[in-house]
Amino acid sequence: MREFVYASHPARIVFGSGRVAQVAAEVERLGLGRVLVLATDAQKDTAQAVADLLGPLCADTFAGAVMHTPVAVTEQAMDVVSAGRIDGIVAVGGGSTIGLGKAIALRTDLPQIVIPTTYAGSEVTSIIGETADGIKRTQTTPRVLPEVVIYDADLTLGLPTGLSVTSGINAIAHAVEALYAKDGNPIIDMMATEGIRAIASSLPSIVENPGDAAARTEAQYGAWLCGTCLGAVGMSLHHKLCHTLGGTFDLPHAETHTVVLPHALHYNAPAVPRAMAALARALGRQDPARALYDLAASLGAPLSLRDLGMPASGIDEAADLALANAYWNPRPLEREAIRDCIAAAWEGLPPGT
Ligand code: NAD
């Protein structure tokens, strides 16, 4: 048994179909009485439904969250927080809405109850990325960690199929990199393999029938486990590449993770035999990188960075940027091999071709 350090985050997890009905009780349990409900404009009806459940405990709603947590939007929300004498946050939505809640918590230390509706996993991490003047900066601080997470798969039934698939594979990416993290440990390995199994086995049923409540519940359980992995250990090449590609070429978050993952895993494979064996067991295939590519293809997910809008001229730039700021990776960073991976991802070829 290897030596390890394991630190768990102190969040309270409430899991199950219909559990959103418990939101008022959770607000009262935290001793709050004037919460602000956050959402995107697209989910304002969901925000209103949560506000209705909260009744007089809800002081206001703010349905202005957008991707990448722009500071300008946070400042608008902060005005509402001040004017409404808000004493807590209820964020209902995906990583974008949760990011806004974290940005408010960063400035105020207000308690947060999060009701996730995608599989991105931000609700169980102490990571926050904020964008100002076109640059996204990420920091890790326990100040932004939500106090309570309510996982109610009923709220994911309307998540469009395409986003369900890419969001699910985004979650799998957290667990894949956790399996070979420098600061990994056996507890996180268990969560990672179980999370990958749960998501990979439920996505085909979700694509076949988006209203399959059992499959949605299984995927959300997997998303919690995979998000916990992201929050617990360091990420490497895959996350670095996606962050760089997303920021440099303005590519969509979950789709970029979906396209890059098989290639980043193929690159690291020779250096991480233990992780590859665990992935082979979780995915039921001998070649996990190819298995992830085939999973995405079979579910109709995007396979190429070209289709996401990246220009061919960006391949070399991305390879240079991937090596720009030194970071730990299980396999040393080799420019030409990384360039080959990005080129294969750009073309949408299977990993290793
Ligand atoms: P998102 O939150 O941007 O949601 C995408 C769109 O889908 C939005 O319009 C949203 O309103 C809509 N939507 C969400 N759930 C829905 C549902 N159930 N039904 C119908 N529509 C729904 O997407 P995301 O992938 O969850 O989040 C991406 C963002 O989260 C990125 O900015 C990323 O950097 C961040 N993120 C942060 C962390 C972290 O730990 N800090 C982790 C993962 C992702």
mmCIF file of C-alpha atoms and ligand atoms in Angstrom:
data_model
loop_
_atom_site.group_PDB
_atom_site.id
_atom_site.type_symbol
_atom_site.label_atom_id
_atom_site.label_comp_id
_atom_site.label_asym_id
_atom_site.label_seq_id
_atom_site.Cartn_x
_atom_site.Cartn_y
_atom_site.Cartn_z
ATOM 1 C CA MET A 1 0.000 0.000 0.000
ATOM 2 C CA ARG A 2 1.413 3.412 -0.971
ATOM 3 C CA GLU A 3 1.600 6.231 1.542
ATOM 4 C CA PHE A 4 -0.970 8.982 1.086
ATOM 5 C CA VAL A 5 -2.680 12.061 2.468
ATOM 6 C CA TYR A 6 -6.481 12.235 2.163
ATOM 7 C CA ALA A 7 -8.476 15.360 3.045
ATOM 8 C CA SER A 8 -12.254 15.418 2.566
ATOM 9 C CA HIS A 9 -14.285 18.578 2.109
ATOM 10 C CA PRO A 10 -16.925 19.241 4.768
ATOM 11 C CA ALA A 11 -19.925 19.560 2.394
ATOM 12 C CA ARG A 12 -23.311 18.069 3.245
ATOM 13 C CA ILE A 13 -24.683 16.018 0.328
ATOM 14 C CA VAL A 14 -28.432 15.478 0.005
ATOM 15 C CA PHE A 15 -29.118 12.982 -2.792
ATOM 16 C CA GLY A 16 -32.298 11.679 -4.396
ATOM 17 C CA SER A 17 -35.247 12.241 -6.678
ATOM 18 C CA GLY A 18 -37.542 14.976 -5.365
ATOM 19 C CA ARG A 19 -35.023 16.230 -2.787
ATOM 20 C CA VAL A 20 -35.196 19.798 -4.123
ATOM 21 C CA ALA A 21 -38.355 20.011 -1.989
ATOM 22 C CA GLN A 22 -36.000 19.984 1.001
ATOM 23 C CA VAL A 23 -34.344 23.283 0.018
ATOM 24 C CA ALA A 24 -36.279 25.405 2.534
ATOM 25 C CA ALA A 25 -35.379 23.007 5.337
ATOM 26 C CA GLU A 26 -31.700 23.208 4.321
ATOM 27 C CA VAL A 27 -31.841 27.026 4.327
ATOM 28 C CA GLU A 28 -33.364 26.984 7.810
ATOM 29 C CA ARG A 29 -30.838 24.412 8.980
ATOM 30 C CA LEU A 30 -28.097 26.911 8.120
ATOM 31 C CA GLY A 31 -29.966 29.621 10.037
ATOM 32 C CA LEU A 32 -30.600 31.734 6.921
ATOM 33 C CA GLY A 33 -33.653 33.872 6.224
ATOM 34 C CA ARG A 34 -32.933 36.066 3.156
ATOM 35 C CA VAL A 35 -31.367 33.980 0.407
ATOM 36 C CA LEU A 36 -30.682 34.947 -3.204
ATOM 37 C CA VAL A 37 -31.508 32.316 -5.860
ATOM 38 C CA LEU A 38 -29.070 32.278 -8.793
ATOM 39 C CA ALA A 39 -29.531 30.827 -12.298
ATOM 40 C CA THR A 40 -28.831 31.541 -15.964
ATOM 41 C CA ASP A 41 -31.424 33.337 -18.048
ATOM 42 C CA ALA A 42 -32.186 29.987 -19.744
ATOM 43 C CA GLN A 43 -33.056 28.482 -16.353
ATOM 44 C CA LYS A 44 -35.013 31.389 -14.879
ATOM 45 C CA ASP A 45 -38.153 29.266 -14.633
ATOM 46 C CA THR A 46 -36.223 26.714 -12.564
ATOM 47 C CA ALA A 47 -34.974 29.557 -10.359
ATOM 48 C CA GLN A 48 -38.563 30.740 -9.884
ATOM 49 C CA ALA A 49 -39.682 27.202 -8.983
ATOM 50 C CA VAL A 50 -36.961 27.064 -6.320
ATOM 51 C CA ALA A 51 -37.928 30.546 -5.108
ATOM 52 C CA ASP A 52 -41.532 29.323 -4.784
ATOM 53 C CA LEU A 53 -40.349 26.373 -2.688
ATOM 54 C CA LEU A 54 -38.454 28.812 -0.448
ATOM 55 C CA GLY A 55 -41.382 31.213 0.004
ATOM 56 C CA PRO A 56 -40.494 34.042 2.417
ATOM 57 C CA LEU A 57 -36.949 32.668 2.867
ATOM 58 C CA CYS A 58 -36.163 33.903 -0.663
ATOM 59 C CA ALA A 59 -35.359 37.624 -0.766
ATOM 60 C CA ASP A 60 -34.629 37.825 -4.511
ATOM 61 C CA THR A 61 -33.595 35.942 -7.662
ATOM 62 C CA PHE A 62 -30.802 36.783 -10.097
ATOM 63 C CA ALA A 63 -30.995 34.901 -13.420
ATOM 64 C CA GLY A 64 -27.966 36.520 -15.039
ATOM 65 C CA ALA A 65 -25.213 33.891 -14.658
ATOM 66 C CA VAL A 66 -23.148 33.299 -17.812
ATOM 67 C CA MET A 67 -20.204 31.083 -18.835
ATOM 68 C CA HIS A 68 -16.717 31.757 -17.376
ATOM 69 C CA THR A 69 -17.888 33.911 -14.444
ATOM 70 C CA PRO A 70 -17.210 37.431 -15.775
ATOM 71 C CA VAL A 71 -16.401 39.848 -12.947
ATOM 72 C CA ALA A 72 -18.826 42.412 -14.434
ATOM 73 C CA VAL A 73 -21.751 40.000 -13.888
ATOM 74 C CA THR A 74 -20.571 39.203 -10.362
ATOM 75 C CA GLU A 75 -20.579 42.928 -9.596
ATOM 76 C CA GLN A 76 -24.204 43.210 -10.754
ATOM 77 C CA ALA A 77 -25.125 40.280 -8.512
ATOM 78 C CA MET A 78 -23.180 41.864 -5.637
ATOM 79 C CA ASP A 79 -25.400 44.955 -5.934
ATOM 80 C CA VAL A 80 -28.430 42.698 -5.442
ATOM 81 C CA VAL A 81 -26.717 41.029 -2.464
ATOM 82 C CA SER A 82 -26.118 44.400 -0.789
ATOM 83 C CA ALA A 83 -29.494 45.929 -1.626
ATOM 84 C CA GLY A 84 -31.381 42.831 -0.479
ATOM 85 C CA ARG A 85 -29.369 42.264 2.729
ATOM 86 C CA ILE A 86 -28.832 38.720 1.438
ATOM 87 C CA ASP A 87 -27.567 36.195 4.006
ATOM 88 C CA GLY A 88 -27.101 33.122 1.795
ATOM 89 C CA ILE A 89 -26.947 31.827 -1.787
ATOM 90 C CA VAL A 90 -29.001 29.124 -3.490
ATOM 91 C CA ALA A 91 -27.457 28.361 -6.909
ATOM 92 C CA VAL A 92 -29.463 26.163 -9.285
ATOM 93 C CA GLY A 93 -27.796 25.215 -12.565
ATOM 94 C CA GLY A 94 -24.519 24.104 -14.112
ATOM 95 C CA GLY A 95 -20.931 25.208 -13.629
ATOM 96 C CA SER A 96 -21.678 28.737 -14.839
ATOM 97 C CA THR A 97 -24.312 29.428 -12.191
ATOM 98 C CA ILE A 98 -22.317 27.644 -9.504
ATOM 99 C CA GLY A 99 -19.313 29.787 -10.503
ATOM 100 C CA LEU A 100 -21.334 32.951 -9.842
ATOM 101 C CA GLY A 101 -22.338 31.648 -6.410
ATOM 102 C CA LYS A 102 -18.699 30.919 -5.629
ATOM 103 C CA ALA A 103 -17.662 34.397 -6.821
ATOM 104 C CA ILE A 104 -20.166 35.932 -4.393
ATOM 105 C CA ALA A 105 -18.949 33.661 -1.594
ATOM 106 C CA LEU A 106 -15.363 34.676 -2.366
ATOM 107 C CA ARG A 107 -16.311 38.311 -1.716
ATOM 108 C CA THR A 108 -18.726 37.824 1.171
ATOM 109 C CA ASP A 109 -18.189 34.359 2.704
ATOM 110 C CA LEU A 110 -21.971 33.840 2.444
ATOM 111 C CA PRO A 111 -23.076 30.195 2.839
ATOM 112 C CA GLN A 112 -24.091 28.407 -0.363
ATOM 113 C CA ILE A 113 -26.647 25.716 -1.120
ATOM 114 C CA VAL A 114 -26.083 24.354 -4.624
ATOM 115 C CA ILE A 115 -28.553 22.389 -6.743
ATOM 116 C CA PRO A 116 -26.544 21.136 -9.758
ATOM 117 C CA THR A 117 -28.338 20.478 -13.061
ATOM 118 C CA THR A 118 -25.342 19.323 -15.163
ATOM 119 C CA TYR A 119 -22.530 16.853 -14.475
ATOM 120 C CA ALA A 120 -19.630 19.379 -14.398
ATOM 121 C CA GLY A 121 -18.825 18.860 -10.696
ATOM 122 C CA SER A 122 -17.975 22.419 -9.607
ATOM 123 C CA GLU A 123 -20.298 22.131 -6.583
ATOM 124 C CA VAL A 124 -17.821 19.915 -4.698
ATOM 125 C CA THR A 125 -14.586 21.761 -5.476
ATOM 126 C CA SER A 126 -12.890 24.745 -3.883
ATOM 127 C CA ILE A 127 -11.813 25.945 -7.337
ATOM 128 C CA ILE A 128 -13.078 29.177 -8.871
ATOM 129 C CA GLY A 129 -12.283 30.657 -12.270
ATOM 130 C CA GLU A 130 -13.174 34.293 -12.967
ATOM 131 C CA THR A 131 -12.844 36.278 -16.182
ATOM 132 C CA ALA A 132 -11.788 39.915 -16.389
ATOM 133 C CA ASP A 133 -10.482 41.775 -19.462
ATOM 134 C CA GLY A 134 -10.746 38.552 -21.481
ATOM 135 C CA ILE A 135 -8.443 36.577 -19.170
ATOM 136 C CA LYS A 136 -9.714 33.716 -16.999
ATOM 137 C CA ARG A 137 -7.871 33.303 -13.703
ATOM 138 C CA THR A 138 -8.362 30.267 -11.500
ATOM 139 C CA GLN A 139 -7.728 30.021 -7.781
ATOM 140 C CA THR A 140 -8.358 27.421 -5.097
ATOM 141 C CA THR A 141 -9.716 28.525 -1.744
ATOM 142 C CA PRO A 142 -11.962 26.808 0.824
ATOM 143 C CA ARG A 143 -13.920 30.088 1.022
ATOM 144 C CA VAL A 144 -15.842 29.168 -2.160
ATOM 145 C CA LEU A 145 -16.745 25.605 -1.154
ATOM 146 C CA PRO A 146 -20.553 25.207 -0.937
ATOM 147 C CA GLU A 147 -21.966 24.146 2.451
ATOM 148 C CA VAL A 148 -24.791 21.979 1.050
ATOM 149 C CA VAL A 149 -25.328 20.221 -2.296
ATOM 150 C CA ILE A 150 -28.767 18.910 -3.231
ATOM 151 C CA TYR A 151 -28.532 16.350 -6.048
ATOM 152 C CA ASP A 152 -32.013 15.895 -7.465
ATOM 153 C CA ALA A 153 -31.887 14.090 -10.811
ATOM 154 C CA ASP A 154 -35.416 15.336 -11.625
ATOM 155 C CA LEU A 155 -33.793 18.702 -12.431
ATOM 156 C CA THR A 156 -31.523 17.045 -15.000
ATOM 157 C CA LEU A 157 -34.324 15.428 -17.015
ATOM 158 C CA GLY A 158 -34.442 18.481 -19.312
ATOM 159 C CA LEU A 159 -30.688 18.699 -19.844
ATOM 160 C CA PRO A 160 -30.372 18.436 -23.644
ATOM 161 C CA THR A 161 -28.950 15.097 -24.791
ATOM 162 C CA GLY A 162 -25.839 16.611 -26.393
ATOM 163 C CA LEU A 163 -24.945 18.548 -23.261
ATOM 164 C CA SER A 164 -25.717 15.500 -21.104
ATOM 165 C CA VAL A 165 -23.124 13.490 -23.025
ATOM 166 C CA THR A 166 -20.375 16.134 -23.108
ATOM 167 C CA SER A 167 -21.014 17.159 -19.501
ATOM 168 C CA GLY A 168 -20.827 13.493 -18.463
ATOM 169 C CA ILE A 169 -17.541 12.988 -20.304
ATOM 170 C CA ASN A 170 -16.266 16.244 -18.765
ATOM 171 C CA ALA A 171 -16.917 14.608 -15.383
ATOM 172 C CA ILE A 172 -15.170 11.386 -16.476
ATOM 173 C CA ALA A 173 -12.113 13.493 -17.379
ATOM 174 C CA HIS A 174 -11.800 14.648 -13.738
ATOM 175 C CA ALA A 175 -11.743 11.038 -12.547
ATOM 176 C CA VAL A 176 -9.344 9.859 -15.275
ATOM 177 C CA GLU A 177 -6.745 12.450 -14.279
ATOM 178 C CA ALA A 178 -7.364 11.748 -10.575
ATOM 179 C CA LEU A 179 -6.312 8.125 -11.162
ATOM 180 C CA TYR A 180 -2.798 9.253 -12.109
ATOM 181 C CA ALA A 181 -2.563 12.382 -9.953
ATOM 182 C CA LYS A 182 0.715 12.965 -8.126
ATOM 183 C CA ASP A 183 -1.242 13.442 -4.874
ATOM 184 C CA GLY A 184 -3.700 10.595 -5.559
ATOM 185 C CA ASN A 185 -4.785 8.062 -2.951
ATOM 186 C CA PRO A 186 -6.773 4.808 -2.740
ATOM 187 C CA ILE A 187 -9.980 6.524 -1.551
ATOM 188 C CA ILE A 188 -10.031 8.837 -4.553
ATOM 189 C CA ASP A 189 -9.178 5.862 -6.817
ATOM 190 C CA MET A 190 -12.354 4.111 -5.592
ATOM 191 C CA MET A 191 -14.440 7.210 -6.229
ATOM 192 C CA ALA A 192 -12.856 7.706 -9.662
ATOM 193 C CA THR A 193 -13.424 4.175 -10.942
ATOM 194 C CA GLU A 194 -16.972 4.022 -9.555
ATOM 195 C CA GLY A 195 -17.760 7.488 -10.961
ATOM 196 C CA ILE A 196 -16.475 6.558 -14.424
ATOM 197 C CA ARG A 197 -18.399 3.289 -14.391
ATOM 198 C CA ALA A 198 -21.614 5.019 -13.330
ATOM 199 C CA ILE A 199 -21.444 7.718 -16.001
ATOM 200 C CA ALA A 200 -20.172 5.559 -18.874
ATOM 201 C CA SER A 201 -22.883 2.967 -18.222
ATOM 202 C CA SER A 202 -25.744 5.484 -17.899
ATOM 203 C CA LEU A 203 -25.046 7.845 -20.829
ATOM 204 C CA PRO A 204 -26.232 5.386 -23.531
ATOM 205 C CA SER A 205 -29.591 5.000 -21.732
ATOM 206 C CA ILE A 206 -29.891 8.805 -21.406
ATOM 207 C CA VAL A 207 -29.278 9.259 -25.148
ATOM 208 C CA GLU A 208 -31.879 6.606 -25.913
ATOM 209 C CA ASN A 209 -34.391 8.107 -23.486
ATOM 210 C CA PRO A 210 -33.505 11.504 -21.940
ATOM 211 C CA GLY A 211 -36.346 11.038 -19.454
ATOM 212 C CA ASP A 212 -34.903 7.793 -18.017
ATOM 213 C CA ALA A 213 -34.958 8.763 -14.340
ATOM 214 C CA ALA A 214 -32.871 5.782 -13.179
ATOM 215 C CA ALA A 215 -30.103 6.517 -15.705
ATOM 216 C CA ARG A 216 -30.187 10.220 -14.803
ATOM 217 C CA THR A 217 -29.808 9.362 -11.134
ATOM 218 C CA GLU A 218 -26.881 7.027 -11.867
ATOM 219 C CA ALA A 219 -25.164 9.705 -13.988
ATOM 220 C CA GLN A 220 -25.612 12.307 -11.260
ATOM 221 C CA TYR A 221 -24.177 9.926 -8.665
ATOM 222 C CA GLY A 222 -21.179 9.427 -10.949
ATOM 223 C CA ALA A 223 -20.865 13.184 -11.461
ATOM 224 C CA TRP A 224 -20.702 13.744 -7.704
ATOM 225 C CA LEU A 225 -17.927 11.150 -7.373
ATOM 226 C CA CYS A 226 -15.968 12.539 -10.334
ATOM 227 C CA GLY A 227 -16.387 16.133 -9.090
ATOM 228 C CA THR A 228 -15.102 15.033 -5.695
ATOM 229 C CA CYS A 229 -11.988 13.684 -7.440
ATOM 230 C CA LEU A 230 -11.459 17.059 -9.146
ATOM 231 C CA GLY A 231 -11.778 18.815 -5.798
ATOM 232 C CA ALA A 232 -9.400 16.468 -3.986
ATOM 233 C CA VAL A 233 -6.304 15.982 -6.165
ATOM 234 C CA GLY A 234 -4.290 17.821 -8.797
ATOM 235 C CA MET A 235 -5.079 17.608 -12.517
ATOM 236 C CA SER A 236 -2.501 17.487 -15.326
ATOM 237 C CA LEU A 237 -2.097 17.496 -19.146
ATOM 238 C CA HIS A 238 -5.739 16.988 -20.100
ATOM 239 C CA HIS A 239 -7.114 19.812 -17.945
ATOM 240 C CA LYS A 240 -4.221 22.084 -18.860
ATOM 241 C CA LEU A 241 -4.855 21.499 -22.579
ATOM 242 C CA CYS A 242 -8.601 22.104 -22.282
ATOM 243 C CA HIS A 243 -8.080 25.284 -20.259
ATOM 244 C CA THR A 244 -5.603 26.557 -22.862
ATOM 245 C CA LEU A 245 -7.735 25.598 -25.870
ATOM 246 C CA GLY A 246 -10.919 27.013 -24.345
ATOM 247 C CA GLY A 247 -9.300 30.305 -23.415
ATOM 248 C CA THR A 248 -7.234 30.797 -26.582
ATOM 249 C CA PHE A 249 -9.799 29.758 -29.199
ATOM 250 C CA ASP A 250 -13.007 30.410 -27.240
ATOM 251 C CA LEU A 251 -14.085 26.759 -27.466
ATOM 252 C CA PRO A 252 -17.055 25.402 -25.473
ATOM 253 C CA HIS A 253 -16.060 23.845 -22.130
ATOM 254 C CA ALA A 254 -17.655 20.382 -21.967
ATOM 255 C CA GLU A 255 -17.289 19.694 -25.700
ATOM 256 C CA THR A 256 -13.556 20.496 -25.588
ATOM 257 C CA HIS A 257 -13.083 18.051 -22.694
ATOM 258 C CA THR A 258 -14.956 15.401 -24.673
ATOM 259 C CA VAL A 259 -12.764 15.769 -27.760
ATOM 260 C CA VAL A 260 -9.408 16.024 -25.970
ATOM 261 C CA LEU A 261 -9.780 13.299 -23.300
ATOM 262 C CA PRO A 262 -8.973 10.175 -25.386
ATOM 263 C CA HIS A 263 -5.892 11.893 -26.839
ATOM 264 C CA ALA A 264 -4.542 13.196 -23.533
ATOM 265 C CA LEU A 265 -5.073 9.763 -21.994
ATOM 266 C CA HIS A 266 -3.324 8.085 -24.922
ATOM 267 C CA TYR A 267 -0.351 10.428 -24.370
ATOM 268 C CA ASN A 268 -0.095 9.598 -20.667
ATOM 269 C CA ALA A 269 -0.892 5.871 -21.010
ATOM 270 C CA PRO A 270 2.713 4.541 -21.116
ATOM 271 C CA ALA A 271 3.507 6.333 -17.835
ATOM 272 C CA VAL A 272 0.423 5.234 -15.858
ATOM 273 C CA PRO A 273 -0.078 1.425 -16.045
ATOM 274 C CA ARG A 274 -1.944 1.230 -12.706
ATOM 275 C CA ALA A 275 -4.440 3.901 -13.802
ATOM 276 C CA MET A 276 -4.864 2.216 -17.199
ATOM 277 C CA ALA A 277 -5.658 -1.112 -15.515
ATOM 278 C CA ALA A 278 -8.252 0.601 -13.286
ATOM 279 C CA LEU A 279 -9.780 2.343 -16.312
ATOM 280 C CA ALA A 280 -9.899 -0.917 -18.268
ATOM 281 C CA ARG A 281 -11.903 -2.447 -15.400
ATOM 282 C CA ALA A 282 -14.218 0.580 -15.107
ATOM 283 C CA LEU A 283 -14.896 0.777 -18.858
ATOM 284 C CA GLY A 284 -14.804 -2.972 -19.571
ATOM 285 C CA ARG A 285 -12.322 -2.505 -22.429
ATOM 286 C CA GLN A 286 -8.592 -3.234 -22.765
ATOM 287 C CA ASP A 287 -7.784 0.120 -24.422
ATOM 288 C CA PRO A 288 -9.391 2.843 -22.265
ATOM 289 C CA ALA A 289 -8.366 5.745 -24.543
ATOM 290 C CA ARG A 290 -10.008 4.071 -27.525
ATOM 291 C CA ALA A 291 -12.986 3.087 -25.357
ATOM 292 C CA LEU A 292 -13.589 6.757 -24.449
ATOM 293 C CA TYR A 293 -13.314 7.796 -28.102
ATOM 294 C CA ASP A 294 -15.776 5.063 -29.133
ATOM 295 C CA LEU A 295 -18.145 6.027 -26.300
ATOM 296 C CA ALA A 296 -18.222 9.650 -27.489
ATOM 297 C CA ALA A 297 -18.666 8.559 -31.126
ATOM 298 C CA SER A 298 -21.482 6.135 -30.313
ATOM 299 C CA LEU A 299 -23.327 8.861 -28.382
ATOM 300 C CA GLY A 300 -23.091 11.392 -31.204
ATOM 301 C CA ALA A 301 -20.699 13.727 -29.360
ATOM 302 C CA PRO A 302 -18.317 16.018 -31.233
ATOM 303 C CA LEU A 303 -14.996 14.307 -31.985
ATOM 304 C CA SER A 304 -12.895 17.071 -33.513
ATOM 305 C CA LEU A 305 -11.585 20.445 -32.390
ATOM 306 C CA ARG A 306 -12.118 21.600 -35.982
ATOM 307 C CA ASP A 307 -15.873 21.094 -35.568
ATOM 308 C CA LEU A 308 -15.734 23.148 -32.358
ATOM 309 C CA GLY A 309 -14.314 26.089 -34.297
ATOM 310 C CA MET A 310 -10.558 25.834 -33.731
ATOM 311 C CA PRO A 311 -8.494 26.930 -36.762
ATOM 312 C CA ALA A 312 -5.830 24.530 -38.134
ATOM 313 C CA SER A 313 -3.249 27.243 -37.527
ATOM 314 C CA GLY A 314 -3.966 26.863 -33.805
ATOM 315 C CA ILE A 315 -2.429 23.379 -33.537
ATOM 316 C CA ASP A 316 1.152 24.592 -33.166
ATOM 317 C CA GLU A 317 0.125 27.513 -30.973
ATOM 318 C CA ALA A 318 -1.743 25.133 -28.649
ATOM 319 C CA ALA A 319 1.298 22.804 -28.484
ATOM 320 C CA ASP A 320 3.524 25.733 -27.527
ATOM 321 C CA LEU A 321 1.043 26.945 -24.904
ATOM 322 C CA ALA A 322 0.696 23.421 -23.454
ATOM 323 C CA LEU A 323 4.387 23.559 -22.625
ATOM 324 C CA ALA A 324 4.477 27.222 -21.609
ATOM 325 C CA ASN A 325 3.994 27.145 -17.843
ATOM 326 C CA ALA A 326 5.640 24.163 -16.217
ATOM 327 C CA TYR A 327 3.214 21.821 -14.418
ATOM 328 C CA TRP A 328 3.368 18.253 -13.224
ATOM 329 C CA ASN A 329 2.349 15.470 -15.624
ATOM 330 C CA PRO A 330 2.984 11.730 -15.228
ATOM 331 C CA ARG A 331 4.751 11.605 -18.610
ATOM 332 C CA PRO A 332 7.286 14.361 -19.268
ATOM 333 C CA LEU A 333 5.962 16.993 -21.657
ATOM 334 C CA GLU A 334 7.333 16.299 -25.153
ATOM 335 C CA ARG A 335 6.383 18.936 -27.697
ATOM 336 C CA GLU A 336 6.160 16.794 -30.841
ATOM 337 C CA ALA A 337 4.135 14.020 -29.203
ATOM 338 C CA ILE A 338 1.773 16.591 -27.682
ATOM 339 C CA ARG A 339 1.463 18.312 -31.042
ATOM 340 C CA ASP A 340 0.520 14.930 -32.592
ATOM 341 C CA CYS A 341 -2.217 14.514 -29.975
ATOM 342 C CA ILE A 342 -3.626 17.981 -30.631
ATOM 343 C CA ALA A 343 -3.470 17.388 -34.394
ATOM 344 C CA ALA A 344 -5.352 14.069 -34.037
ATOM 345 C CA ALA A 345 -7.924 15.777 -31.802
ATOM 346 C CA TRP A 346 -8.278 18.588 -34.327
ATOM 347 C CA GLU A 347 -8.983 16.082 -37.122
ATOM 348 C CA GLY A 348 -11.242 13.914 -34.985
ATOM 349 C CA LEU A 349 -9.153 10.768 -35.504
ATOM 350 C CA PRO A 350 -9.050 7.940 -32.955
ATOM 351 C CA PRO A 351 -6.282 8.382 -30.353
ATOM 352 C CA GLY A 352 -2.852 7.232 -31.500
ATOM 353 C CA THR A 353 -3.486 7.713 -35.233
HETATM 354 P P1 NAD B 1 -23.246 25.673 -17.978
HETATM 355 O O1 NAD B 1 -23.479 25.864 -16.534
HETATM 356 O O2 NAD B 1 -22.601 26.813 -18.718
HETATM 357 O O3 NAD B 1 -24.636 25.317 -18.667
HETATM 358 C C1 NAD B 1 -24.763 25.325 -20.092
HETATM 359 C C2 NAD B 1 -26.192 25.730 -20.474
HETATM 360 O O4 NAD B 1 -27.083 24.676 -20.152
HETATM 361 C C3 NAD B 1 -26.692 26.959 -19.713
HETATM 362 O O5 NAD B 1 -27.462 27.764 -20.567
HETATM 363 C C4 NAD B 1 -27.561 26.357 -18.627
HETATM 364 O O6 NAD B 1 -28.537 27.236 -18.166
HETATM 365 C C5 NAD B 1 -28.142 25.166 -19.351
HETATM 366 N N1 NAD B 1 -28.560 24.095 -18.448
HETATM 367 C C6 NAD B 1 -27.887 23.618 -17.383
HETATM 368 N N2 NAD B 1 -28.556 22.618 -16.811
HETATM 369 C C7 NAD B 1 -29.694 22.457 -17.522
HETATM 370 C C8 NAD B 1 -30.802 21.554 -17.414
HETATM 371 N N3 NAD B 1 -30.855 20.589 -16.495
HETATM 372 N N4 NAD B 1 -31.800 21.678 -18.315
HETATM 373 C C9 NAD B 1 -31.730 22.595 -19.295
HETATM 374 N N5 NAD B 1 -30.704 23.475 -19.445
HETATM 375 C C10 NAD B 1 -29.708 23.392 -18.575
HETATM 376 O O7 NAD B 1 -22.388 24.363 -18.294
HETATM 377 P P2 NAD B 1 -21.417 23.466 -17.394
HETATM 378 O O8 NAD B 1 -20.686 22.605 -18.354
HETATM 379 O O9 NAD B 1 -22.151 22.840 -16.261
HETATM 380 O O10 NAD B 1 -20.415 24.512 -16.735
HETATM 381 C C11 NAD B 1 -19.314 25.041 -17.453
HETATM 382 C C12 NAD B 1 -18.608 26.095 -16.610
HETATM 383 O O11 NAD B 1 -18.331 25.566 -15.319
HETATM 384 C C13 NAD B 1 -17.264 26.521 -17.194
HETATM 385 O O12 NAD B 1 -17.090 27.910 -17.014
HETATM 386 C C14 NAD B 1 -16.255 25.748 -16.379
HETATM 387 O O13 NAD B 1 -14.993 26.373 -16.318
HETATM 388 C C15 NAD B 1 -16.937 25.714 -15.023
HETATM 389 N N6 NAD B 1 -16.511 24.576 -14.177
HETATM 390 C C16 NAD B 1 -15.892 24.873 -12.998
HETATM 391 C C17 NAD B 1 -15.482 23.859 -12.179
HETATM 392 C C18 NAD B 1 -14.830 24.185 -10.860
HETATM 393 O O14 NAD B 1 -14.494 23.289 -10.096
HETATM 394 N N7 NAD B 1 -14.651 25.445 -10.552
HETATM 395 C C19 NAD B 1 -15.712 22.511 -12.522
HETATM 396 C C20 NAD B 1 -16.338 22.228 -13.732
HETATM 397 C C21 NAD B 1 -16.753 23.280 -14.557
#
